[in-house]
Coordinates of C-alpha atoms and ligand atoms in Angstrom, one line a residue:
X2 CA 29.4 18.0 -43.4
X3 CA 27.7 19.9 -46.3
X4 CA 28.9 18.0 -49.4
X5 CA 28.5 20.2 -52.6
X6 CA 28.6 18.6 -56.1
X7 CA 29.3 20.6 -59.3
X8 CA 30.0 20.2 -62.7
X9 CA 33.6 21.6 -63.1
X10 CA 36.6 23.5 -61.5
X11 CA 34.8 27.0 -62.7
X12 CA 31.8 25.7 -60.7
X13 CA 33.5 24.5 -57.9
X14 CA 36.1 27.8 -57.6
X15 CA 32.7 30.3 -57.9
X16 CA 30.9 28.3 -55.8
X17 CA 33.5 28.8 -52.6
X18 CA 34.1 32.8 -53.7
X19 CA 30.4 33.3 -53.2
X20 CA 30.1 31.5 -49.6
X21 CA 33.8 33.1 -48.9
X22 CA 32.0 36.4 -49.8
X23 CA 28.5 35.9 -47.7
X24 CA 31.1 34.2 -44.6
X25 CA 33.1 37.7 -45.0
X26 CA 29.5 39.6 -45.2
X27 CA 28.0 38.1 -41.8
X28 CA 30.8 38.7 -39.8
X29 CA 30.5 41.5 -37.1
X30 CA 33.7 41.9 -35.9
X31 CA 36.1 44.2 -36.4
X32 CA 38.3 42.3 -38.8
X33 CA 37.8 38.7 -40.6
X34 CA 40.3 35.9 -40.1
X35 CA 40.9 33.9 -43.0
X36 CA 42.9 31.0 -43.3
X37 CA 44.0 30.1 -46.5
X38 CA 45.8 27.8 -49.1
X39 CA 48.4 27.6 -51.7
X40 CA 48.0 25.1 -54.4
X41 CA 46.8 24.0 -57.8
X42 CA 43.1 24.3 -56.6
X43 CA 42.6 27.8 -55.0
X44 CA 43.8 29.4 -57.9
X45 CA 40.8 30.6 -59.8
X46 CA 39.2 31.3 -56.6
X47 CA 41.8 34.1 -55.9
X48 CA 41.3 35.2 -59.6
X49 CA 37.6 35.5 -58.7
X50 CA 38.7 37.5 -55.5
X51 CA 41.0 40.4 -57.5
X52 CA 38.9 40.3 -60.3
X53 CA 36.1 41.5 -58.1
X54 CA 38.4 43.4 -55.9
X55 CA 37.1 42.3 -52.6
X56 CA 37.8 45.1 -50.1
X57 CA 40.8 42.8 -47.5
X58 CA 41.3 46.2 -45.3
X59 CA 39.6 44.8 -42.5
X60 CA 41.0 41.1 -43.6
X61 CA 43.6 39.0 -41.5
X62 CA 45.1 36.1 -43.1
X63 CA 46.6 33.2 -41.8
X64 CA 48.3 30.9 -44.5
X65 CA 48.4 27.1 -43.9
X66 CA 51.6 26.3 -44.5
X67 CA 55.1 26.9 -45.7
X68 CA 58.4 25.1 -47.1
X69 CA 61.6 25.0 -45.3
X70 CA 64.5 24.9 -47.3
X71 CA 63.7 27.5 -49.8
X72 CA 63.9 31.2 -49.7
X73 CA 60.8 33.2 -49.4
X74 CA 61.9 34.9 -53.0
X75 CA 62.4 31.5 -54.2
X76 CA 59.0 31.4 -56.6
X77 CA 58.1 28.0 -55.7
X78 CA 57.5 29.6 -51.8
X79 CA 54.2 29.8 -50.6
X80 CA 55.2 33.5 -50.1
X81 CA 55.9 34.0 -53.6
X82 CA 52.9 32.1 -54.4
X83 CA 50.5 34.2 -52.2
X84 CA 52.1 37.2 -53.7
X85 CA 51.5 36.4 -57.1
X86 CA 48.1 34.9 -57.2
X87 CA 46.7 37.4 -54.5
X88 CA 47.9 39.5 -52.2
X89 CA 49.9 41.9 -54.7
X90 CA 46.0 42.4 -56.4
X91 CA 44.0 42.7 -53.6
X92 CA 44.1 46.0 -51.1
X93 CA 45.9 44.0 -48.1
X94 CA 47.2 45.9 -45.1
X95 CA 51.5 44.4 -45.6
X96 CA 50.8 43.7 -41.7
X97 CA 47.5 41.6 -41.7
X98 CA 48.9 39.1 -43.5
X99 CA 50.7 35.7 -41.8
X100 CA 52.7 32.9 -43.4
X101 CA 55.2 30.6 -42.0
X102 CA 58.3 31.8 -42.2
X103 CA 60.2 28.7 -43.1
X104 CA 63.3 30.5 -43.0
X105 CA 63.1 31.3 -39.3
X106 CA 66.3 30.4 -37.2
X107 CA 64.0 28.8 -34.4
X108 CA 61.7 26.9 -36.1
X109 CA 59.5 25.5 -33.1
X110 CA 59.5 28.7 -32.0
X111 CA 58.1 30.1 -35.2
X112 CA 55.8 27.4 -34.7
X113 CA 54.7 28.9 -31.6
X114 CA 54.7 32.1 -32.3
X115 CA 52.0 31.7 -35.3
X116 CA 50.2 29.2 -33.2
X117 CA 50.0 31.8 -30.5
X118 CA 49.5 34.8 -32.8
X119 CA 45.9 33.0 -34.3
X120 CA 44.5 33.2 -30.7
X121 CA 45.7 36.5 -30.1
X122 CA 43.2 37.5 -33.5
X123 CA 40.6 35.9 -31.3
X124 CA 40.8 32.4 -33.5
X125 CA 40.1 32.3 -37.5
X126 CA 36.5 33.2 -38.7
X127 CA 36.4 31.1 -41.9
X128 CA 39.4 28.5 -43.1
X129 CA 39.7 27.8 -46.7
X130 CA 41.3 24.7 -47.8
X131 CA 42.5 21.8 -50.8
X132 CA 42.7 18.6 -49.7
X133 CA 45.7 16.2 -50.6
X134 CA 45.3 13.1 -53.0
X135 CA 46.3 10.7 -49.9
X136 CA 44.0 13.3 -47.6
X137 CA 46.4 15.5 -46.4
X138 CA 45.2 19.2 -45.2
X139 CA 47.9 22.0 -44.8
X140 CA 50.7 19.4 -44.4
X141 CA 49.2 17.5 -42.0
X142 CA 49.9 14.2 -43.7
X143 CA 48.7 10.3 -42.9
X144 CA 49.0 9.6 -39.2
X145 CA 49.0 12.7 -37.8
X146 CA 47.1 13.9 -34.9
X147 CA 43.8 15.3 -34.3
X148 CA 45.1 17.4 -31.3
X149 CA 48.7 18.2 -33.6
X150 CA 49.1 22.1 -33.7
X151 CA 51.1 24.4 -36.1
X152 CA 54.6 22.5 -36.7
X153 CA 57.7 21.1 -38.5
X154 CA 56.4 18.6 -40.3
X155 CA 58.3 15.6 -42.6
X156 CA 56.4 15.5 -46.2
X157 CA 55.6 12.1 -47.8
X158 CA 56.8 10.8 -50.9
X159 CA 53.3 11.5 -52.5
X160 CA 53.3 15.1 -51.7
X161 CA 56.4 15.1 -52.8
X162 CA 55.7 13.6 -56.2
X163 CA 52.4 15.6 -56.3
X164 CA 54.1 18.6 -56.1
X165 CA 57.0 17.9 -58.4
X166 CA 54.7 19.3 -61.0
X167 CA 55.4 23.1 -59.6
X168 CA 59.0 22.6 -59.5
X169 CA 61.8 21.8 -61.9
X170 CA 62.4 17.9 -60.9
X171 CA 60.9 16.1 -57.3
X172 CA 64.3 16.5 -56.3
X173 CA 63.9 20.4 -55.7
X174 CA 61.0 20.1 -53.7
X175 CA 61.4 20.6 -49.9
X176 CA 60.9 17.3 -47.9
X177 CA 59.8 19.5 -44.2
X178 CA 57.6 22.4 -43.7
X179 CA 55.8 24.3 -41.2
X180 CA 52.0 23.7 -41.3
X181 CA 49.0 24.5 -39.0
X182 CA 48.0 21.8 -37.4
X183 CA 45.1 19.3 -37.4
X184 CA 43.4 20.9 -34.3
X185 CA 44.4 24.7 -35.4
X186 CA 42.3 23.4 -38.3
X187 CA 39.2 22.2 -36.7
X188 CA 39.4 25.5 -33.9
X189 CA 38.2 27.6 -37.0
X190 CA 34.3 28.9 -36.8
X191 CA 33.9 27.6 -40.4
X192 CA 35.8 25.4 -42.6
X193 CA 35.4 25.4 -46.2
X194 CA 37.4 22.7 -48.5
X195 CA 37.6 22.4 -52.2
X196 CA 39.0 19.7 -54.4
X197 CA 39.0 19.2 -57.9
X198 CA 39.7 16.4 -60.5
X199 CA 40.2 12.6 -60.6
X200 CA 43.1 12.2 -58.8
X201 CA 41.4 13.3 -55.7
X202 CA 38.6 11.0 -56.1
X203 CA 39.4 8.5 -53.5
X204 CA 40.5 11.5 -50.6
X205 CA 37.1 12.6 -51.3
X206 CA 35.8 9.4 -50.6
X207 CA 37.6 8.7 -47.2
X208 CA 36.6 12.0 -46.6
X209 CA 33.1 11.4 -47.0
X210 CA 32.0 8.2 -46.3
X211 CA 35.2 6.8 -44.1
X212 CA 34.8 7.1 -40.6
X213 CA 37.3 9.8 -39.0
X214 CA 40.9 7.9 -39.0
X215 CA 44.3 9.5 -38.7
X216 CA 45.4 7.7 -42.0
X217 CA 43.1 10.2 -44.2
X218 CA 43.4 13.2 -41.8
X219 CA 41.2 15.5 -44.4
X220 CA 38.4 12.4 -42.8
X221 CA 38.7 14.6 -39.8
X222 CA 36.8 17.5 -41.3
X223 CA 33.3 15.5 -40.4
X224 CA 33.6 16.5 -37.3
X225 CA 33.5 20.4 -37.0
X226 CA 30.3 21.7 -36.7
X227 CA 30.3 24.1 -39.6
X228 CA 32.3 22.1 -42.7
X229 CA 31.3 22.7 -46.6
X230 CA 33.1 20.7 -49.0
X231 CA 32.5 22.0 -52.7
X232 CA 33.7 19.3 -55.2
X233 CA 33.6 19.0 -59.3
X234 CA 32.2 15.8 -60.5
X235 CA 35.2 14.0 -61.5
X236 CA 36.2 14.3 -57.9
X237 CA 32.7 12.9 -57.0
X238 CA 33.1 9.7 -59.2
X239 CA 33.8 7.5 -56.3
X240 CA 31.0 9.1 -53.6
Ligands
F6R26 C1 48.4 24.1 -49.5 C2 48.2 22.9 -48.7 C3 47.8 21.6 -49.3 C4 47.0 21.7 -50.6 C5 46.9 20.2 -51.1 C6 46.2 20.2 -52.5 O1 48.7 25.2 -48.8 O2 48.3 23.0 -47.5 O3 47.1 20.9 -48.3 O4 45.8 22.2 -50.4 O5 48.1 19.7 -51.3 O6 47.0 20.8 -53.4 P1 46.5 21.1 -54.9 O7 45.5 22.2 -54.8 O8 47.7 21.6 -55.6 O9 46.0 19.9 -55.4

């Protein structure tokens, strides 16, 4: 795993833009797969994407994750979320873009479906990522499995606390959601993670210098071949 250490969150965000950018540049296919994140920490990245208006026509995204329990217009939805912070700035095809739908009436089947559709794009090119402050990536939270694909997932009480901060109370949040799975994950070409901040200090350093253990699932990420992990220095302070 490439470990990347830099001063601050503007670092770290233009730090994954550029290798997002020179990822998207040495691709030959037809069409680039992204997966991609919601979150406190992507944010400035997808500034750095509109503001530079990246040409998306020939890119396919795959989100990580969703809620269940909220409406996709509900503005704490990864939907809206997406929406907002980048595909309403970006030139997106409406039809190359894939979330969860966490309203879906057959949820494993939505599962499926998405799980099914990634392979059908021929598997994602590059997957962007945050990590979790108790390690999770997408939803894949403590104790799940390295072989778990996309699925209903329950949320812990940490996520649920760490996400209060987007909502009105931790009451509102949504305790299930759909997420890609551990081993959708890892069956990316290239994984890129970011994480920012104190409070991620000890995920960072489970990720890093645990061994690979289902109780800090983001310790998985050592063992894909092609993994970058950019980090500021306050989420460093334990490495
Ligand atoms: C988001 C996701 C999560 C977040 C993680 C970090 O789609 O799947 O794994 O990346 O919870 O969240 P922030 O960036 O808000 O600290």
């Amino acid at each position: 795993m490439r470990v990347i250490i830099l001063k601050n969150y503007e670092q770290v965000s233009e730090c994954v833009f550029n290798h997002f950018i020179a990822s998207f540049k040495k691709n030959t296919r037809d069409n680039f797969v992204l997966g991609l994140p919601t979150g406190g920490t992507p944010i400035l990245f997808y500034e750095k994407i509109a503001k530079n208006q990246v040409d998306f026509s020939k890119i396919i995204t795959f989100n990580m994750d969703e809620y269940i329990g909220i409406s996709r217009d509900n503005k704490n939805s990864f939907y809206s979320f997406m929406n907002e912070n980048l595909y309403k700035k970006v030139n997106i095809k409406p039809e190359n873009i894939n979330i969860p739908n966490g309203e879906a009436m057959d949820l494993e089947q939505e599962c499926k479906k998405y799980e099914e559709k990634i392979k059908l794009y021929g598997g994602i090119d590059l997957f962007v990522g945050g990590i979790g402050t108790n390690g999770h990536i997408a939803f894949n939270e403590p104790n799940s499995d390295f072989s778990s694909v996309t699925r209903v997932v329950n949320l812990t009480e940490k996520t649920i606390k760490d996400n209060a901060r987007f909502f009105n109370s931790a009451d509102d949040v949504p305790k299930t959601a759909i997420t890609v799975g551990i081993s959708t994950i890892m069956g990316a070409k290239e994984l890129l993670f970011m994480a920012n901040g104190k409070n991620k200090a000890e995920a960072i350093k489970q990720t890093v210098n645990g061994a690979a253990d289902k109780l800090w699932p983001s310790s998985f990420l050592k063992n894909h071949k092609n993994v970058t992990l950019v980090i500021d220095e306050a989420a460093a302070i334990l490495l």
